[in-house]
Short mmCIF file of C-alpha atoms and ligand atoms in Angstrom, two decimals:
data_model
loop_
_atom_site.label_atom_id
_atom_site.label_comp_id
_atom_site.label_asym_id
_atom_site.label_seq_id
_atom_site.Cartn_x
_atom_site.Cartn_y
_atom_site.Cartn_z
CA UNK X 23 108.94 -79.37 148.40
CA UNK X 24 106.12 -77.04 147.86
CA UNK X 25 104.82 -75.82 144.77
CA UNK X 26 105.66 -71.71 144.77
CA UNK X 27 102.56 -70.17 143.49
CA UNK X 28 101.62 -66.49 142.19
CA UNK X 29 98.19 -65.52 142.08
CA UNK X 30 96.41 -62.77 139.81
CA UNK X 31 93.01 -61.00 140.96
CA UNK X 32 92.68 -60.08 144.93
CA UNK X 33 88.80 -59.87 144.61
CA UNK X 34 86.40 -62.28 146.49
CA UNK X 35 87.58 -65.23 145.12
CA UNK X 36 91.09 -64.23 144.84
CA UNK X 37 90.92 -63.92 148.29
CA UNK X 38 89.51 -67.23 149.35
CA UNK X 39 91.80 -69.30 147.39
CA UNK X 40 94.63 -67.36 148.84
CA UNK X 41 93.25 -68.05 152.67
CA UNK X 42 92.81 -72.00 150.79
CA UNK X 43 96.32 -72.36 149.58
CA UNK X 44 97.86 -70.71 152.47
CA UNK X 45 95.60 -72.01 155.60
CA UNK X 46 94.41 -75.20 154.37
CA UNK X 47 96.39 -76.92 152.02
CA UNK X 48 99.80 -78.28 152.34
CA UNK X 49 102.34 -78.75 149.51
CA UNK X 50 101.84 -75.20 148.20
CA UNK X 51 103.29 -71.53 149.10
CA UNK X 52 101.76 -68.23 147.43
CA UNK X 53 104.87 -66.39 146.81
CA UNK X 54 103.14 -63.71 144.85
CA UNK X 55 100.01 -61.66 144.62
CA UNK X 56 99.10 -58.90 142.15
CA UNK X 57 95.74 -57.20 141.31
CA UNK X 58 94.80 -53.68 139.57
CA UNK X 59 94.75 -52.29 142.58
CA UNK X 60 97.62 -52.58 143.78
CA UNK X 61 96.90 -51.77 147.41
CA UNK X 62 94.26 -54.24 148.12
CA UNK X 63 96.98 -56.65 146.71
CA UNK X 64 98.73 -55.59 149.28
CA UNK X 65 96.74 -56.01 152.20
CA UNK X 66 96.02 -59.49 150.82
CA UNK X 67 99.23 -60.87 150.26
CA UNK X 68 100.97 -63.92 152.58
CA UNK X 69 103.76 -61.99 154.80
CA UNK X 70 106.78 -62.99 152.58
CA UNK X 71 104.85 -62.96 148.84
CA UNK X 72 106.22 -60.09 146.67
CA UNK X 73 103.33 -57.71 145.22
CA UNK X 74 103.82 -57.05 141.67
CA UNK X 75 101.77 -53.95 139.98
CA UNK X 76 102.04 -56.32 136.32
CA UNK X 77 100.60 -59.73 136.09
CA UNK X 78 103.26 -59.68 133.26
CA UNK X 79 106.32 -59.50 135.77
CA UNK X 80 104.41 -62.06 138.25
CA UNK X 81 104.04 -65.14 135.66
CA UNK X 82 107.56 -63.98 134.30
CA UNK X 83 109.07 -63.93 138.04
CA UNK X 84 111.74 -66.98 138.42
CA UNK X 85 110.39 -67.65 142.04
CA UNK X 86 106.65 -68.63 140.76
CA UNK X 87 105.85 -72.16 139.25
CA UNK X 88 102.38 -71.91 139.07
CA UNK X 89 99.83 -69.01 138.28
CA UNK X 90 96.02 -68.95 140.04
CA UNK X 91 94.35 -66.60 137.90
CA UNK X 92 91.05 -64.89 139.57
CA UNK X 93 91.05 -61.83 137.70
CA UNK X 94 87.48 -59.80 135.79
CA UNK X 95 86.98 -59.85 132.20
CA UNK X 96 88.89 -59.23 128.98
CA UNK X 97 92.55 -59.54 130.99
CA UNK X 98 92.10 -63.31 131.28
CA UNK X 99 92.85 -64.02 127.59
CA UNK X 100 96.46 -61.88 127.85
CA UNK X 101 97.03 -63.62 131.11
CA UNK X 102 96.26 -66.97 129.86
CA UNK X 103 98.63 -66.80 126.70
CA UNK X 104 101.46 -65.29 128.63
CA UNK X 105 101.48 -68.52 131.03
CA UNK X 106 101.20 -70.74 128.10
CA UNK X 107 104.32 -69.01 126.56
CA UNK X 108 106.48 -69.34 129.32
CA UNK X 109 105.13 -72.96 129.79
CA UNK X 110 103.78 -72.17 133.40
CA UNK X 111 101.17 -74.33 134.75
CA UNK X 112 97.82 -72.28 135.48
CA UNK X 113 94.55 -72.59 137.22
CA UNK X 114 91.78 -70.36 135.52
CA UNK X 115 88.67 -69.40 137.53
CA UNK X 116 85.92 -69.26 135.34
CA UNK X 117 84.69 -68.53 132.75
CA UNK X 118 88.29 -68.74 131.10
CA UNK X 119 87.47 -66.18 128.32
CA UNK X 120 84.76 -64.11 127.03
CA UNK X 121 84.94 -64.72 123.82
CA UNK X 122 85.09 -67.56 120.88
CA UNK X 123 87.98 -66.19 118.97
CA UNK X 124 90.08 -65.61 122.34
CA UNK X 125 89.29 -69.53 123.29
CA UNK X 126 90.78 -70.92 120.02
CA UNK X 127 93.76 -68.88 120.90
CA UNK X 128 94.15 -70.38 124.24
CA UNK X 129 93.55 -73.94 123.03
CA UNK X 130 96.00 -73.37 119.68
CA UNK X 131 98.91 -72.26 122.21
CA UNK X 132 98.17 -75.32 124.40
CA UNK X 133 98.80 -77.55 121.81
CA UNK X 134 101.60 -75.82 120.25
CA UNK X 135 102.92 -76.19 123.85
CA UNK X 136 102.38 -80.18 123.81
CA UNK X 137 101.27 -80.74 126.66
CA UNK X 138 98.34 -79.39 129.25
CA UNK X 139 99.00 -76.63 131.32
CA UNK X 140 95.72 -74.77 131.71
CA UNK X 141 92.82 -75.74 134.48
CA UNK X 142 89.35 -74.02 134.43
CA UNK X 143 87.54 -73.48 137.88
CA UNK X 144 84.65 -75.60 137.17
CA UNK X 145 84.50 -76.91 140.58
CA UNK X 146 81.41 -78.68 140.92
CA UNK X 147 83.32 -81.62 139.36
CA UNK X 148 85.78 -81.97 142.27
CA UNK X 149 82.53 -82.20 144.91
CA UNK X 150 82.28 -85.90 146.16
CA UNK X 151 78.05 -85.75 145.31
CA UNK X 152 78.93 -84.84 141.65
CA UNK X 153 81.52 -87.44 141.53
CA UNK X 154 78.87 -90.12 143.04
CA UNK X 155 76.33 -89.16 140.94
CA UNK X 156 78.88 -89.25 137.52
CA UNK X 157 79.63 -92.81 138.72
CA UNK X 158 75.84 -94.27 138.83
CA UNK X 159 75.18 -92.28 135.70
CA UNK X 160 78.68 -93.92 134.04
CA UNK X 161 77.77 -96.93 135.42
CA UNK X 162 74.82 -97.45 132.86
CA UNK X 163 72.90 -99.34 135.61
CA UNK X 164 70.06 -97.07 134.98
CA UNK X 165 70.29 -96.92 131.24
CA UNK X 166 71.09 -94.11 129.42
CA UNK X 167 70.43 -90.81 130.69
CA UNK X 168 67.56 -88.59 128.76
CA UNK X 169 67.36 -85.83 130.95
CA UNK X 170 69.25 -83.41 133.78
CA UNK X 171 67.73 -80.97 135.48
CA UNK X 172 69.97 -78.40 137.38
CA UNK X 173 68.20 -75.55 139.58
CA UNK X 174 71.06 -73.20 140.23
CA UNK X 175 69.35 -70.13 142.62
CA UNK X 176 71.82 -67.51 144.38
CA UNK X 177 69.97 -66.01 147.25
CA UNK X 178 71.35 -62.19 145.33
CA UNK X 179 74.39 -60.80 143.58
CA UNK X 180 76.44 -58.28 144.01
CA UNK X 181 74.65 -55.17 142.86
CA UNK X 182 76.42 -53.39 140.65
CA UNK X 183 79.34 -55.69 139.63
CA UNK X 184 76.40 -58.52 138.41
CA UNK X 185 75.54 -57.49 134.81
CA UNK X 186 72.01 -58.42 132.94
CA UNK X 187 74.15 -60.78 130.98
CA UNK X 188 76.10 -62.79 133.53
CA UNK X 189 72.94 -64.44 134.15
CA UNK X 190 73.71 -66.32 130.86
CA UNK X 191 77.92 -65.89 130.67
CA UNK X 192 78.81 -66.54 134.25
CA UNK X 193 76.38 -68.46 136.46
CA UNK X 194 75.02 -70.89 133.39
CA UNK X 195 78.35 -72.10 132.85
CA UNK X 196 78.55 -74.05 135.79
CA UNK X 197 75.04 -76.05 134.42
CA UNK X 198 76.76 -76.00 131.04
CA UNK X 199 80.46 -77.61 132.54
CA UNK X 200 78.41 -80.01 134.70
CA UNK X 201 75.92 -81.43 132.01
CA UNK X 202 78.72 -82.21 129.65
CA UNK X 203 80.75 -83.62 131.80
CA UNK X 204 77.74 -86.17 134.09
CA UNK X 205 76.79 -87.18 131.07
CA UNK X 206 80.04 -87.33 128.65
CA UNK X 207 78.19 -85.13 125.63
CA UNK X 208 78.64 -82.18 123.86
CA UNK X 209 75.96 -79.35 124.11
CA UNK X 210 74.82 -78.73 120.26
CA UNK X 211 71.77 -75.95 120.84
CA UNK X 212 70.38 -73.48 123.29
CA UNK X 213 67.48 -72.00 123.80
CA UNK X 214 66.57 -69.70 126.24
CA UNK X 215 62.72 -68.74 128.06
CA UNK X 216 62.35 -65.38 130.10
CA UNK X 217 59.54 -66.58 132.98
CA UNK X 218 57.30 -63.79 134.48
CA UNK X 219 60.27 -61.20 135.87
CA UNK X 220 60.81 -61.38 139.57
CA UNK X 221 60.73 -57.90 141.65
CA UNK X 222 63.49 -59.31 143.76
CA UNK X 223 66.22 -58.76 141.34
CA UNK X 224 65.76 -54.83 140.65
CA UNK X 225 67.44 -53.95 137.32
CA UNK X 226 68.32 -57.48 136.54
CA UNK X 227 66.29 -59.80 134.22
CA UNK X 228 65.52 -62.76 136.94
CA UNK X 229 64.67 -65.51 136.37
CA UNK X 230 65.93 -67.77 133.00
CA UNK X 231 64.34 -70.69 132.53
CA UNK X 232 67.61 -72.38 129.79
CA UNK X 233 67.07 -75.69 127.39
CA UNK X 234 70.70 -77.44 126.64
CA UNK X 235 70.37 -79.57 123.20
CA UNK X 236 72.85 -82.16 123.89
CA UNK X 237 74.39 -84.45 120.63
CA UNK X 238 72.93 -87.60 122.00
CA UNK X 239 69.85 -86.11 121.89
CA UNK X 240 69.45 -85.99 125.64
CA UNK X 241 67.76 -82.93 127.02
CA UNK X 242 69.11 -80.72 130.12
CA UNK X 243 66.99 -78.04 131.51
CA UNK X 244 68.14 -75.28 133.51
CA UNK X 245 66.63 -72.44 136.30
CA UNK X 246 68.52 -69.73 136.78
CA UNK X 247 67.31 -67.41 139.73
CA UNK X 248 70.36 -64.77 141.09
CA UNK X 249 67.77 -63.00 143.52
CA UNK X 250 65.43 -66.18 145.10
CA UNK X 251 66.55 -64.04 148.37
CA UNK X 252 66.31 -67.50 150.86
CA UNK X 253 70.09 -69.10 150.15
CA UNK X 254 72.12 -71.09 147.71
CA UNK X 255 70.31 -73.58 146.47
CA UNK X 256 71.91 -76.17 143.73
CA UNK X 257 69.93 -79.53 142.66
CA UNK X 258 70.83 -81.39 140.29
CA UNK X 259 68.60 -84.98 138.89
CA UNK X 260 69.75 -86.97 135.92
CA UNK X 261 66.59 -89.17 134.29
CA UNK X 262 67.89 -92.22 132.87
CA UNK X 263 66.06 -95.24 130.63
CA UNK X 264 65.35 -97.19 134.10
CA UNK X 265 65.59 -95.08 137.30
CA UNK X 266 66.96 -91.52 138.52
CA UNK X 267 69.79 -90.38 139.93
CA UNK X 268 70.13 -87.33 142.06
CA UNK X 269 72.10 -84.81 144.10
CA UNK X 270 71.40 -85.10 147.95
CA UNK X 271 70.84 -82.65 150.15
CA UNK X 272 73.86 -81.75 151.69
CA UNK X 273 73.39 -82.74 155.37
CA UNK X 274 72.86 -79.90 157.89
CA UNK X 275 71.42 -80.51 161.68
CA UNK X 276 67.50 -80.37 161.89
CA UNK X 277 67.01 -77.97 163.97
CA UNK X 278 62.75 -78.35 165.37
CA UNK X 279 61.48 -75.35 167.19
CA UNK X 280 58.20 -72.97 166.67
CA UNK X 281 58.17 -72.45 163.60
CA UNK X 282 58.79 -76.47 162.48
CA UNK X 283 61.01 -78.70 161.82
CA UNK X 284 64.13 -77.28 159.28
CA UNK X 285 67.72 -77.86 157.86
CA UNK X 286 69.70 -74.98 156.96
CA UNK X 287 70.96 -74.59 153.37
CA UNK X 288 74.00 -72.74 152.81
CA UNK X 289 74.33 -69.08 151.96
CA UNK X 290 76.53 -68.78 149.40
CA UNK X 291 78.95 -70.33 146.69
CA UNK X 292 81.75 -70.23 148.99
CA UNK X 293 79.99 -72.18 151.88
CA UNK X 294 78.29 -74.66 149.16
CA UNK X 295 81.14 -75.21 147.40
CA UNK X 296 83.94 -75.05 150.19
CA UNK X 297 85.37 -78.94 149.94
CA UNK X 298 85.18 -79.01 146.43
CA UNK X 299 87.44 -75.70 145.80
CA UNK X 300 89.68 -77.58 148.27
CA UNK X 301 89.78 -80.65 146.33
CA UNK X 302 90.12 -78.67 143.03
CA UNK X 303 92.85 -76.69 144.12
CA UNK X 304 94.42 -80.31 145.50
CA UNK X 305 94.16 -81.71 142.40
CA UNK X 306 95.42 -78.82 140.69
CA UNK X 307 98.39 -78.90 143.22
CA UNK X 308 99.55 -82.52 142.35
CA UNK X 309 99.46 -81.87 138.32
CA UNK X 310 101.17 -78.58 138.55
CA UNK X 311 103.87 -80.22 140.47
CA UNK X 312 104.45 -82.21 137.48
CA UNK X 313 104.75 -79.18 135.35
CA UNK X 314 101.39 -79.97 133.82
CA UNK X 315 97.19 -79.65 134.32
CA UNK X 316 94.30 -82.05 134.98
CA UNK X 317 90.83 -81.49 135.33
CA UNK X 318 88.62 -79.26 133.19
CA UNK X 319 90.36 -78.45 130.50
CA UNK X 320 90.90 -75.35 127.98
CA UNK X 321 88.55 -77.36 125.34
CA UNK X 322 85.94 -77.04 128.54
CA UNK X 323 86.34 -73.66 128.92
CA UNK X 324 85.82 -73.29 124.99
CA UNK X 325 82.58 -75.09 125.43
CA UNK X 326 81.53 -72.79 128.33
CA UNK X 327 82.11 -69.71 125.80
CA UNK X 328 80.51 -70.92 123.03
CA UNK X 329 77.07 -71.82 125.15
CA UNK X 330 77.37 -68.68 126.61
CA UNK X 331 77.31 -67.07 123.38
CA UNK X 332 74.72 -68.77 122.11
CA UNK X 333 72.48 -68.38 124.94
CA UNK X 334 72.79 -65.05 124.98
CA UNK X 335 71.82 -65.01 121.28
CA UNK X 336 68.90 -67.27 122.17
CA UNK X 337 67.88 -65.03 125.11
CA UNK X 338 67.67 -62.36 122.14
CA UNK X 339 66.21 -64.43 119.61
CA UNK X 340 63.53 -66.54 121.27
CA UNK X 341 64.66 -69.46 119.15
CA UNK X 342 67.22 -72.77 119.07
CA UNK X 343 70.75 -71.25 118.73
CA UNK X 344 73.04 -73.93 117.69
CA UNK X 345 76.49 -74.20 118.37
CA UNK X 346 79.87 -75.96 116.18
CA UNK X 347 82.88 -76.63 117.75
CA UNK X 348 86.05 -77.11 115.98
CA UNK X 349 87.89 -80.40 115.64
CA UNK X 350 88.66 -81.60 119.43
CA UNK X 351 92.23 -81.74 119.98
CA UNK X 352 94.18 -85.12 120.65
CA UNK X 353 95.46 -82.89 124.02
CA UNK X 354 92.27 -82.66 124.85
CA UNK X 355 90.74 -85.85 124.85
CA UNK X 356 89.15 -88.10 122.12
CA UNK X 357 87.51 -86.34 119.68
CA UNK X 358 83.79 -85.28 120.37
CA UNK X 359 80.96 -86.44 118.98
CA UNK X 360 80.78 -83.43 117.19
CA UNK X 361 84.11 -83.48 115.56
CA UNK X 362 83.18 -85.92 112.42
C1 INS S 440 79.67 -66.87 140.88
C2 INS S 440 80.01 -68.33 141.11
C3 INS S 440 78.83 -69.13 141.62
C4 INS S 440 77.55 -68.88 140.85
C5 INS S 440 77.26 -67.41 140.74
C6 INS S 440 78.40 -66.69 140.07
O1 INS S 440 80.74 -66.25 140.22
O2 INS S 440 80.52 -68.89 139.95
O3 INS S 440 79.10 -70.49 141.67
O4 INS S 440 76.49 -69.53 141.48
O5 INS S 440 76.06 -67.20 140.06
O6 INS S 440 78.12 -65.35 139.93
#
C-alpha cells in the first residue's frame, strides 16, 4: 500500500521532491499539492492530486497521510503545528523555523503528541560519504575528533530571492546539522569573520569565514562562498587525536584534452545532493508509514535556529555569541551535554 502524500510549496524544491516521490520512489503517491500561487500548483501537480488554495484544508484532507512541507519563511511554523495537531507525519525542508520562540513551539507540541512526527531536510546525513565518514569518526579508531572543516561554496544564488542574511540562516545550517551530528556534540558559541568581500556576489556580503564552539571543546570551521561562480563544491575533513578522516571526491570521468587533465564537479545542490534526497525521502517513507518520523529531528531543527541566530548576532558583533538550549527532550534523544 502506498503512503498518500500532500505536499506544501511548488517552488524549486517543491518541485524536485514531487518529480522524486512520483518518478523515483515506490511506496508513495502525492495525492495533493498546494502553493500560494495557486496556478503554478497547478501545473505541478501529479494528474489525479487535488490542488488545494489552503495548506490548512490539504493537511486536514482525509485522503493525505503524510505532509512534505517546502514552503518560504514565516508559514512553516503554522504549517508545522497544524500537522502536529492532527497527528500527521511531516517532512520539513529546512530550516524548519525562523525563529527560537517558534522552535520551542514545535518541539512542546511534539511531545505533547508522544511520539515523533516531524523530519527536517538536513540531507547531507542520508549521503552514503557522510554516513562513511560518521562511522570512522564513531569508530574512535582515530581518537577523538578536534576539528571539522566544511567548505560549503555555491557557484551563485538566486538573485533576488537570496537575502544578505541567508548566508548565515539558510546555507550555514547544513555545516551546523552536519557538525553536530559527525561528531555527536552540541554547538555552544559562534563567531563569525567577514574576509575581503568578493565582487562576484553583487549586493551580497560573500564570503563568511564561521567558527562553531562545540561543548567538547572541539573546534569546526566553516567557508561560506554563495558566488565562487565555478560549481558546487562541498568538503568536508574531520581532525582526530591520531589520523584524519575526510569526504571524497565524488567520482566523475577524467576527461584529458587541451586544456589538461579534469573531473567535473557538480553544478548545483540538486545534482550534489541527488541520492541523498532520495534516501532521505526513503527513509522518511518507511517511518511515516508507521505513523511516525526518523531522522533529524525537531530538537535539530531547534539547534539549526538557534546557531543561526547567533551567527547572525556574531556577524554583527565581531565577537563569541554563545548559545543555551533548553532541557533536551526524552523524544528527542538522551539529553545533551548541555542539558545539566
Ligand atoms: C539551498 C540549499 C543548498 C545550499 C544553499 C541553499 O537552499 O539548502 O544545499 O547549499 O546555499 O541556499
Amino acid at each position: 500500500m502506498s503512503l498518500k502524500v500532500g505536499v506544501i510549496g511548488t517552488g524549486m524544491i517543491g518541485q524536485d521532491h514531487i518529480r522524486r516521490l512520483t518518478k523515483v520512489l515506490s511506496g508513495v503517491e502525492v495525492v495533493a499539492v498546494s502553493d500560494i500561487d495557486e496556478a503554478r500548483a497547478a501545473e505541478v501537480a501529479p494528474a489525479g492530486a487535488q490542488v488545494f488554495a489552503s495548506d490548512k484544508d490539504l493537511i486536514r484532507c482525509d485522503a493525505v497521510e503524510a505532509i512534505v512541507i517546502c514552503s518560504w519563511g514565516a508559514a512553516h511554523e503554522e504549517q508545522l503545528l497544524e500537522c502536529l495537531a492532527v497527528g500527521k507525519p511531516v517532512f520539513r525542508e529546512k530550516p524548519m523555523v525562523t525563529s527560537e520562540a517558534a522552535a520551542l513551539k514545535v518541539i512542546e507540541a511534539e511531545v505533547t503528541f508522544d511520539r515523533r512526527l516531524v523530519q527536517v531536510g538536513f540531507m547531507r546525513r542520508f549521503e552514503a560519504d557522510y554516513r562513511r565518514l560518521k562511522a570512522v569518526i564513531d569508530g574512535a579508531t582515530l581518537g577523538a575528533p578536534l576539528m571539522y572543516h566544511s567548505v560549503h561554496r555555491n557557484a551563485s544564488v538566486p538573485e533576488g530571492l537570496y537575502t544578505s542574511e541567508m548566508p548565515l540562516n539558510d546555507t550555514l545550517v547544513h555545516d551546523a546539522d552536519i557538525a553536530r551530528w559527525l561528531l555527536s556534540d552540541e554547538i555552544t558559541g559562534v563567531e563569525v569573520r567577514l574576509p575581503r568581500r568578493s565582487q562576484q556576489g553583487g549586493e551580497l556580503r560573500d564570503p563568511h569565514f564561521v567558527l562553531l564552539h562545540m561543548a567538547s571543546g572541539a573546534l569546526v570551521d566553516v567557508e561560506i562562498s554563495v558566488s565562487i561562480t565555478y560549481d558546487y563544491d562541498i568538503l568536508g575533513e574531520v581532525s582526530c587525536e591520531a589520523g584524519i578522516a575526510a569526504l571524497p571526491h565524488r567520482p566523475a570521468t577524467v576527461v584529458t584534452d587541451g586544456h589538461g587533465i579534469r573531473q567535473a564537479i557538480p553544478e548545483d545542490w540538486r545534482e550534489r545532493f541527488i541520492e541523498a534526497y532520495d534516501q532521505e525521502f526513503r527513509e522518511w517513507i518507511a517511518a511515516a508509514g508507521e505513523g511516525t518520523a526518523t531522522g533529524p529531528s525537531a530538537w535539530d531543527g531547534y539547534a539549526a535556529t538557534l546557531t543561526a541566530d547567533a551567527a547572525l548576532r556574531a556577524a554583527a558583533s565581531g565577537g563569541l555569541e554563545r548559545i543555551k538550549m533548553v532541557e533536551k527532550p526524552a523524544l528527542h534523544g538522551a539529553p545533551s551535554a548541555l542539558a545539566a
